[in-house]
Amino acid sequence: MKDNAKSNPILFLFKSSFLVTFIEASTKLITLLLLPVFTYYLSPEDFGLVSIVTLIVTVLSLLYNPGFTSATTRLYHDTVDNSEKQLLIGSAYKFYLYTPLIFTIIFLIIGPFIFDKLFKNVDFYPYGLLAILLAFFAQTKNIWSTFLMLHYKVKRTALITGISVILGIIFSLILVMVFKLGALGKILAMFPPAILIFYFSFSDIKKFAKNKWSIKSIKEQLLFGLPIIGAIWSSSLLLMMDRYFIEYLLNLNSLGIYSFAYQIAQIPLFLIVGIKKIWNPLFYDNMNSKNYDTLSKIIYIYSAILVLVCMLIILFAREFVTFFIDEQFKSATNIIGVLVLGIYFSGLLLIPNSMLGFNKRFKITSFIAISAVITNLILNILLIPKIGVLGAAISTAISYFIYFVVGYMYSYQSFKNIMNLKIIIIPPTFLLLSLIIEQYIITSILWTLLIKLGLFLLTMYLLLRIQNIKISYIKSLIKRN
């Protein structure tokens, strides 16, 4: 596999991207298809509890990962000697093992005393305890997946990751449907996949590193990764901050409704995961070759595809929830459309971020990300007490919009030969139109579906015509790359 990557990197890129995309999309599709089942057995409050545990695991994972894997990857490519590579990987593994272990012991001691100060509706036992333990088992996956990708073991990564996800789904179904454990069952089902990856991490890295590690190597990687902490932490906090404020300012039932709505809203992100996998090499290659016309069309095509996928969710999520989801989650339809707007601009972030990365302006990227987090923090505090979960959805949409606009402004000079206002303004205009029509159209179900379908097809036609993009061009672009 490594030889293939060197002899034909483009072909390797596409094959690898397809494999990982297929595994990720398939497992997420299964999860989506099982939503009607879980909404039948779980209440909105159960969804809220699961969301809080996920939030805690995410925050602890941020604490345990101060840009370490990025540093490992960069230093690994600068190292020729195999013994030094073993030292890098072995040291990184020890960091992801012992750092979480030390903090886990500390949090288990102080957790019962501070947990009720942080969360108003969740008890430390069992939920806080389980979240701390789960965060510990989940950390070595970071260096394991990095190690496998450095050695081009894409199939092994995809296979084991896919098995772990399926294992989690099976345990979820058994614990929730058969044993009727509710939220606790869903949380306990997160442990088997985490423990499986924990085992393979230990086995694979021990075999390669041969127990080589040093405090000096850990310190070197830690210092190297510190400058990108802002971007890493901010991106994750932007995804989770709204959940915390909903739980703290409202209740678990509201958090459950919001979490369910977010699962529906973020469907576009995993439907375009294949495009995101190949974006950077495609972008950098055309930038280096100064193929600005081609790059302009690629950006427009990506934006158009993202708009169309988002439109599908906005226009037809209400029907999906009405026909397939339990009655107690119906209020989620009021915020899905607004969340999708945020997801759209989140998906667009790779455009300015790739340009900033191309120009090596990493500090600017971190600054923009931190600014978006602060914006989200302020808006959540102001809006949630006044308009509930809709306020959280609006905060998310505005924060991602600002994130994208500021990033575009900082990279405007570089984009002058590539993008114009037509590329920026036209696609989201159709998205806003679909949101307005979905919210205010009042007619029979049949006519509603026909109007929505007609709008979608018209939008697809106009998006292709405006930039004079032909399907044959898209096919040739894919074949060429």
Coordinates of C-alpha atoms in Angstrom, one line a residue:
M1 CA 0.0 0.0 0.0
K2 CA 2.8 2.4 0.8
D3 CA 4.5 1.6 -2.5
N4 CA 1.2 2.4 -4.3
A5 CA 1.0 5.7 -2.5
K6 CA 4.5 6.7 -3.8
S7 CA 4.1 5.4 -7.3
N8 CA 0.6 6.8 -8.0
P9 CA -0.4 9.1 -5.2
I10 CA -3.5 10.5 -6.9
L11 CA -5.0 7.0 -7.5
F12 CA -4.1 6.0 -4.0
L13 CA -5.8 9.2 -2.7
F14 CA -9.0 8.4 -4.4
K15 CA -9.1 4.7 -3.5
S16 CA -8.2 5.5 0.1
S17 CA -10.8 8.3 0.3
F18 CA -13.5 6.1 -1.2
L19 CA -12.8 3.3 1.3
V20 CA -12.8 5.6 4.3
T21 CA -15.8 7.5 3.0
F22 CA -17.7 4.3 2.3
I23 CA -17.1 3.1 5.9
E24 CA -18.0 6.4 7.5
A25 CA -21.0 7.1 5.4
S26 CA -22.4 3.5 5.7
T27 CA -22.1 3.5 9.5
K28 CA -23.6 7.0 9.8
L29 CA -26.4 6.0 7.4
I30 CA -27.2 3.0 9.6
T31 CA -27.3 5.3 12.6
L32 CA -29.7 7.6 10.7
L33 CA -32.0 4.8 9.7
L34 CA -32.1 3.6 13.3
L35 CA -33.3 7.0 14.5
P36 CA -37.0 6.1 14.4
V37 CA -36.2 3.0 16.6
F38 CA -34.2 5.0 19.2
T39 CA -36.8 7.8 19.3
Y40 CA -39.4 5.2 20.0
Y41 CA -37.5 3.7 23.0
L42 CA -35.7 6.9 24.2
S43 CA -37.3 10.1 25.4
P44 CA -36.0 13.6 24.6
E45 CA -34.5 13.6 28.1
D46 CA -32.6 10.4 27.3
F47 CA -31.2 12.0 24.2
G48 CA -30.2 15.0 26.4
L49 CA -28.3 12.7 28.9
V50 CA -26.4 11.0 26.0
S51 CA -25.6 14.4 24.6
I52 CA -24.1 15.6 28.0
V53 CA -22.0 12.5 28.3
T54 CA -20.7 13.1 24.7
L55 CA -20.0 16.7 25.6
I56 CA -18.0 15.8 28.6
V57 CA -16.0 13.2 26.6
T58 CA -15.3 15.8 23.9
V59 CA -14.1 18.4 26.4
L60 CA -11.9 16.0 28.2
S61 CA -10.5 14.8 24.8
L62 CA -9.6 18.4 24.1
L63 CA -7.7 18.6 27.3
Y64 CA -5.9 15.4 26.5
N65 CA -4.9 16.4 23.0
P66 CA -3.0 19.7 22.9
G67 CA -2.2 19.4 19.1
F68 CA -0.2 16.3 19.8
T69 CA -1.1 14.1 16.8
S70 CA -0.5 17.0 14.4
A71 CA 3.0 17.4 15.9
T72 CA 3.6 13.7 15.7
T73 CA 2.7 13.6 12.0
R74 CA 4.9 16.6 11.1
L75 CA 7.9 15.4 13.0
Y76 CA 7.5 11.9 11.7
H77 CA 7.9 13.1 8.1
D78 CA 11.0 15.0 9.1
T79 CA 12.6 11.8 10.5
V80 CA 14.5 9.4 8.4
D81 CA 15.9 7.0 11.0
N82 CA 13.4 4.2 11.8
S83 CA 14.5 4.1 15.5
E84 CA 13.6 7.8 15.8
K85 CA 10.2 7.1 14.3
Q86 CA 9.6 4.3 16.8
L87 CA 10.6 6.7 19.6
L88 CA 8.1 9.3 18.2
I89 CA 5.2 6.9 18.0
G90 CA 6.0 5.2 21.2
S91 CA 6.3 8.5 23.1
A92 CA 3.0 9.8 21.7
Y93 CA 1.3 6.6 22.7
K94 CA 2.6 6.9 26.3
F95 CA 1.3 10.5 26.3
Y96 CA -2.2 9.4 25.3
L97 CA -2.1 6.6 27.8
Y98 CA -0.7 8.2 30.9
T99 CA -2.0 11.8 30.6
P100 CA -5.6 10.7 30.5
L101 CA -4.9 8.2 33.3
I102 CA -3.6 10.8 35.6
F103 CA -6.4 13.2 34.9
T104 CA -9.0 10.4 35.2
I105 CA -7.8 9.7 38.7
I106 CA -8.0 13.4 39.6
F107 CA -11.5 13.8 38.1
L108 CA -12.8 10.7 39.8
I109 CA -11.7 12.2 43.1
I110 CA -13.0 15.8 42.6
G111 CA -15.8 15.0 40.2
P112 CA -18.5 14.3 42.9
F113 CA -17.8 17.7 44.5
I114 CA -17.9 19.9 41.4
F115 CA -20.2 18.1 39.0
D116 CA -23.4 19.6 40.4
K117 CA -21.9 23.0 40.1
L118 CA -21.4 22.5 36.4
F119 CA -24.6 20.6 35.5
K120 CA -28.0 21.3 36.9
N121 CA -29.9 18.3 35.6
V122 CA -27.3 15.5 35.5
D123 CA -25.9 13.4 38.4
F124 CA -22.3 12.4 38.7
Y125 CA -23.2 8.9 39.4
P126 CA -23.5 7.2 37.0
Y127 CA -23.3 9.7 34.1
G128 CA -20.3 11.8 35.1
L129 CA -18.4 8.7 36.1
L130 CA -19.1 6.9 32.9
A131 CA -18.1 10.0 30.8
I132 CA -14.7 10.2 32.6
L133 CA -14.0 6.5 32.1
L134 CA -15.1 6.6 28.4
A135 CA -12.9 9.6 27.7
F136 CA -9.9 7.6 29.1
F137 CA -10.5 4.6 26.8
A138 CA -11.1 6.8 23.7
Q139 CA -7.7 8.6 23.7
T140 CA -5.2 6.1 22.3
K141 CA -7.3 6.0 19.1
N142 CA -5.8 9.4 18.2
I143 CA -2.2 8.1 17.9
W144 CA -3.3 4.7 16.6
S145 CA -5.2 6.1 13.6
T146 CA -2.3 8.6 13.0
F147 CA 0.2 5.7 13.1
L148 CA -1.8 3.6 10.6
M149 CA -2.3 6.5 8.2
L150 CA 1.5 7.3 8.4
H151 CA 2.1 3.7 7.3
Y152 CA -0.7 3.9 4.6
K153 CA -2.7 1.1 6.4
V154 CA -6.0 2.6 5.2
K155 CA -7.8 -0.7 4.9
R156 CA -7.0 -1.8 8.4
T157 CA -8.0 1.6 9.8
A158 CA -11.3 1.6 7.9
L159 CA -12.0 -2.1 8.7
I160 CA -11.4 -1.9 12.5
T161 CA -13.2 1.5 12.8
G162 CA -16.2 0.1 10.9
I163 CA -16.3 -3.0 13.1
S164 CA -16.1 -0.9 16.2
V165 CA -19.0 1.3 15.0
I166 CA -21.2 -1.7 14.1
L167 CA -20.3 -3.2 17.5
G168 CA -21.5 -0.1 19.2
I169 CA -24.8 -0.1 17.2
I170 CA -25.5 -3.8 18.1
F171 CA -24.9 -3.1 21.8
S172 CA -27.1 0.0 21.6
L173 CA -30.0 -2.0 20.2
I174 CA -29.6 -4.8 22.7
L175 CA -29.3 -2.5 25.8
V176 CA -32.0 -0.1 24.7
M177 CA -34.5 -2.4 23.1
V178 CA -34.1 -5.7 24.9
F179 CA -32.9 -4.6 28.4
K180 CA -34.7 -1.2 28.2
L181 CA -31.9 0.7 29.9
G182 CA -32.8 4.0 28.2
A183 CA -30.0 6.6 28.1
L184 CA -27.8 4.4 30.3
G185 CA -27.9 1.6 27.7
K186 CA -27.0 4.0 24.9
I187 CA -24.0 5.3 27.0
L188 CA -22.8 1.8 28.1
A189 CA -22.9 0.8 24.4
M190 CA -20.2 3.4 23.7
F191 CA -17.7 1.3 25.7
P192 CA -17.2 -1.9 23.6
P193 CA -16.1 0.1 20.5
A194 CA -13.8 2.3 22.6
I195 CA -12.2 -0.7 24.4
L196 CA -11.8 -2.6 21.0
I197 CA -9.8 0.3 19.6
F198 CA -7.9 0.7 22.9
Y199 CA -6.8 -3.0 22.5
F200 CA -5.7 -2.6 18.8
S201 CA -3.9 0.6 19.7
F202 CA -1.9 -1.2 22.4
S203 CA -1.2 -4.2 20.1
D204 CA -0.2 -2.3 16.9
I205 CA 1.9 0.4 18.5
K206 CA 3.7 -2.0 20.8
K207 CA 4.6 -4.2 17.8
F208 CA 6.0 -1.2 15.9
A209 CA 7.6 1.0 18.7
K210 CA 9.0 -1.9 20.7
N211 CA 8.4 0.0 24.0
K212 CA 10.7 2.9 22.9
W213 CA 9.7 6.2 24.4
S214 CA 11.2 9.2 26.3
I215 CA 10.1 12.2 28.2
K216 CA 12.2 14.4 25.9
S217 CA 10.3 13.2 22.8
I218 CA 7.0 13.8 24.6
K219 CA 8.1 17.3 25.5
E220 CA 9.3 18.0 21.9
Q221 CA 6.0 16.9 20.4
L222 CA 4.0 18.8 23.0
L223 CA 5.8 22.1 22.4
F224 CA 5.5 21.6 18.6
G225 CA 1.8 21.2 18.7
L226 CA 0.9 24.0 21.2
P227 CA 0.5 26.8 18.5
I228 CA -2.5 25.0 16.8
I229 CA -4.4 24.4 20.1
G230 CA -6.7 27.4 19.4
A231 CA -8.0 26.1 16.1
I232 CA -8.4 22.5 17.4
W233 CA -10.2 23.4 20.6
S234 CA -12.3 26.2 19.1
S235 CA -13.7 23.9 16.3
S236 CA -14.8 21.3 18.9
L237 CA -16.1 23.8 21.4
L238 CA -18.2 25.4 18.6
L239 CA -19.9 22.1 18.1
M240 CA -20.6 21.4 21.8
M241 CA -21.0 24.8 23.6
D242 CA -24.7 25.1 22.7
R243 CA -25.5 21.8 24.3
Y244 CA -24.0 22.9 27.6
F245 CA -25.9 26.1 27.8
I246 CA -29.2 24.4 26.9
E247 CA -28.7 22.0 29.8
Y248 CA -27.7 24.7 32.2
L249 CA -30.2 27.3 31.2
L250 CA -33.1 25.1 30.2
N251 CA -33.5 21.4 30.8
L252 CA -32.6 17.9 29.5
N253 CA -35.8 17.6 27.5
S254 CA -34.9 20.7 25.5
L255 CA -31.4 19.4 25.1
G256 CA -32.7 16.1 23.7
I257 CA -34.9 17.9 21.1
Y258 CA -31.9 20.0 20.1
S259 CA -29.5 17.0 19.9
F260 CA -32.0 15.1 17.8
A261 CA -32.5 18.1 15.4
Y262 CA -28.7 18.4 15.1
Q263 CA -28.3 14.8 14.1
I264 CA -30.7 15.4 11.2
A265 CA -29.2 18.8 10.3
Q266 CA -25.6 17.5 10.0
I267 CA -26.5 14.9 7.4
P268 CA -25.0 17.1 4.6
L269 CA -21.6 16.9 6.3
F270 CA -21.2 13.1 6.0
L271 CA -22.8 13.0 2.6
I272 CA -20.0 15.2 1.3
V273 CA -17.3 13.6 3.3
G274 CA -15.7 12.2 0.1
I275 CA -15.3 15.6 -1.4
K276 CA -13.7 16.9 1.8
K277 CA -11.2 14.0 1.8
I278 CA -9.8 15.0 -1.6
W279 CA -10.2 18.8 -1.2
N280 CA -6.8 19.9 0.0
P281 CA -4.7 18.0 -2.6
L282 CA -7.0 19.2 -5.4
F283 CA -7.0 22.8 -4.1
Y284 CA -3.2 22.9 -3.6
D285 CA -2.4 21.3 -6.9
N286 CA -4.5 23.8 -8.8
M287 CA -3.1 26.7 -6.8
N288 CA 0.5 25.7 -7.5
S289 CA -0.4 25.3 -11.2
K290 CA -2.3 28.6 -11.2
N291 CA -5.3 27.0 -12.7
Y292 CA -7.6 29.6 -11.3
D293 CA -10.4 29.0 -13.8
T294 CA -10.5 25.4 -12.9
L295 CA -10.3 26.2 -9.2
S296 CA -13.2 28.7 -9.5
K297 CA -15.4 26.0 -11.0
I298 CA -14.4 23.4 -8.4
I299 CA -15.3 25.8 -5.6
Y300 CA -18.6 26.6 -7.2
I301 CA -19.4 22.9 -7.8
Y302 CA -18.6 22.1 -4.2
S303 CA -20.7 25.0 -2.9
A304 CA -23.6 24.0 -5.3
I305 CA -23.5 20.4 -4.2
L306 CA -23.5 21.4 -0.5
V307 CA -26.4 23.8 -1.1
L308 CA -28.4 21.0 -2.8
V309 CA -27.8 18.5 0.0
C310 CA -28.7 21.1 2.6
M311 CA -31.9 22.0 0.6
L312 CA -33.0 18.4 0.7
I313 CA -32.8 18.4 4.5
I314 CA -34.5 21.8 4.9
L315 CA -37.3 21.0 2.5
F316 CA -38.1 17.4 3.5
A317 CA -36.9 17.0 7.2
R318 CA -40.4 17.9 8.4
E319 CA -42.0 15.1 6.4
F320 CA -39.3 12.6 7.6
V321 CA -39.9 13.5 11.3
T322 CA -43.7 13.6 10.8
F323 CA -43.9 10.1 9.3
F324 CA -41.1 8.2 10.9
I325 CA -40.2 9.8 14.3
D326 CA -42.0 9.5 17.6
E327 CA -44.5 12.3 18.4
Q328 CA -42.4 13.7 21.3
F329 CA -39.7 14.8 18.9
K330 CA -41.9 16.7 16.5
S331 CA -40.9 20.2 17.8
A332 CA -37.4 19.6 16.4
T333 CA -38.7 20.5 13.0
N334 CA -38.8 24.1 14.1
I335 CA -35.1 24.4 14.4
I336 CA -33.7 21.9 11.8
G337 CA -33.7 24.4 9.0
V338 CA -31.8 27.1 11.0
L339 CA -29.3 24.5 12.1
V340 CA -28.8 23.4 8.5
L341 CA -27.8 27.0 7.6
G342 CA -25.1 26.8 10.2
I343 CA -24.0 23.4 8.8
Y344 CA -23.8 24.9 5.3
F345 CA -21.4 27.6 6.4
S346 CA -19.5 25.0 8.5
G347 CA -19.1 23.0 5.3
L348 CA -17.8 26.1 3.4
L349 CA -15.1 26.7 6.0
L350 CA -12.7 24.4 4.1
I351 CA -12.6 27.0 1.3
P352 CA -11.0 29.9 3.2
N353 CA -9.2 27.5 5.6
S354 CA -7.5 25.8 2.7
M355 CA -6.4 29.2 1.3
L356 CA -5.1 30.3 4.7
G357 CA -3.3 27.0 5.0
F358 CA -1.8 27.3 1.6
N359 CA -0.5 30.7 2.6
K360 CA 0.7 29.3 6.0
R361 CA -1.4 31.7 8.0
F362 CA -2.2 29.2 10.8
K363 CA -2.3 31.8 13.6
I364 CA -5.0 33.7 11.7
T365 CA -7.0 30.5 11.4
S366 CA -6.8 30.0 15.1
F367 CA -7.7 33.6 15.8
I368 CA -10.8 33.4 13.6
A369 CA -11.9 30.1 15.2
I370 CA -11.5 31.6 18.7
S371 CA -13.5 34.7 17.6
A372 CA -16.3 32.4 16.4
V373 CA -16.4 30.6 19.7
I374 CA -16.6 33.8 21.7
T375 CA -19.5 35.0 19.4
N376 CA -21.3 31.7 20.0
L377 CA -20.8 32.0 23.7
I378 CA -22.2 35.5 23.9
L379 CA -25.2 34.7 21.6
N380 CA -26.1 31.5 23.5
I381 CA -26.1 33.4 26.8
L382 CA -28.3 36.2 25.3
L383 CA -30.7 34.1 23.2
I384 CA -31.3 30.8 24.9
P385 CA -33.1 32.3 28.0
K386 CA -35.4 34.3 25.7
I387 CA -36.3 31.9 22.8
G388 CA -35.0 28.5 24.0
V389 CA -33.4 26.0 21.7
L390 CA -34.2 28.2 18.7
G391 CA -31.8 30.7 20.2
A392 CA -29.1 28.0 20.3
A393 CA -29.8 27.2 16.6
I394 CA -29.6 30.9 15.6
S395 CA -26.4 31.3 17.6
T396 CA -24.8 28.3 15.8
A397 CA -25.9 29.6 12.3
I398 CA -24.6 33.1 13.0
S399 CA -21.3 31.9 14.5
Y400 CA -20.5 29.7 11.5
F401 CA -21.5 32.5 9.1
I402 CA -19.1 34.9 10.8
Y403 CA -16.4 32.2 10.9
F404 CA -16.7 31.8 7.1
V405 CA -17.0 35.5 6.2
V406 CA -14.1 36.6 8.4
G407 CA -12.0 33.7 7.0
Y408 CA -12.9 34.8 3.4
M409 CA -12.1 38.4 4.2
Y410 CA -8.6 37.5 5.5
S411 CA -7.9 35.4 2.3
Y412 CA -9.7 37.9 -0.1
Q413 CA -6.5 39.0 -1.8
S414 CA -5.6 35.4 -2.7
F415 CA -9.2 34.7 -3.9
K416 CA -9.5 37.7 -6.2
N417 CA -8.5 35.6 -9.3
I418 CA -10.6 32.7 -8.2
M419 CA -13.9 33.8 -6.6
N420 CA -16.4 36.5 -7.3
L421 CA -19.5 37.6 -5.5
K422 CA -21.6 35.4 -7.7
I423 CA -19.9 32.3 -6.3
I424 CA -20.4 33.6 -2.7
I425 CA -23.9 35.0 -2.8
I426 CA -26.0 32.8 -5.2
P427 CA -25.8 29.4 -3.6
P428 CA -26.8 30.5 -0.1
T429 CA -29.6 32.7 -1.6
F430 CA -31.3 29.5 -2.8
L431 CA -30.9 28.0 0.6
L432 CA -32.5 31.0 2.3
L433 CA -35.4 30.8 -0.2
S434 CA -36.0 27.1 0.6
L435 CA -36.0 27.9 4.3
I436 CA -38.6 30.6 3.9
I437 CA -40.8 28.5 1.7
E438 CA -40.6 25.5 4.0
Q439 CA -41.6 27.6 7.0
Y440 CA -44.5 29.5 5.4
I441 CA -46.0 27.3 2.7
I442 CA -49.5 26.2 3.8
T443 CA -51.3 23.7 1.5
S444 CA -52.1 20.0 1.2
I445 CA -49.4 17.4 1.7
L446 CA -49.3 16.5 -2.0
W447 CA -49.0 20.1 -3.2
T448 CA -46.5 20.9 -0.5
L449 CA -44.3 18.0 -1.7
L450 CA -44.7 18.9 -5.3
I451 CA -43.8 22.6 -4.7
K452 CA -40.7 21.6 -2.6
L453 CA -39.6 19.1 -5.3
G454 CA -40.1 21.6 -8.0
L455 CA -38.0 24.2 -6.1
F456 CA -35.2 21.7 -5.6
L457 CA -35.1 20.7 -9.3
L458 CA -35.3 24.4 -10.4
T459 CA -32.4 25.3 -8.1
M460 CA -30.3 22.4 -9.4
Y461 CA -30.9 23.6 -13.0
L462 CA -30.2 27.2 -12.2
L463 CA -27.0 26.5 -10.3
L464 CA -25.7 24.6 -13.3
R465 CA -26.8 27.2 -15.8
I466 CA -25.5 30.3 -13.9
Q467 CA -21.9 29.1 -14.0
N468 CA -22.4 27.2 -17.2
I469 CA -21.4 23.9 -15.5
K470 CA -22.2 20.7 -17.4
I471 CA -22.5 17.3 -15.9
S472 CA -19.9 16.1 -18.4
Y473 CA -17.4 18.6 -17.1
I474 CA -17.8 17.3 -13.5
K475 CA -17.3 13.7 -14.7
S476 CA -14.1 14.7 -16.6
L477 CA -12.8 16.6 -13.6
I478 CA -13.2 13.4 -11.5
K479 CA -11.5 11.2 -14.1
R480 CA -8.7 13.7 -14.5
N481 CA -7.9 13.7 -10.8

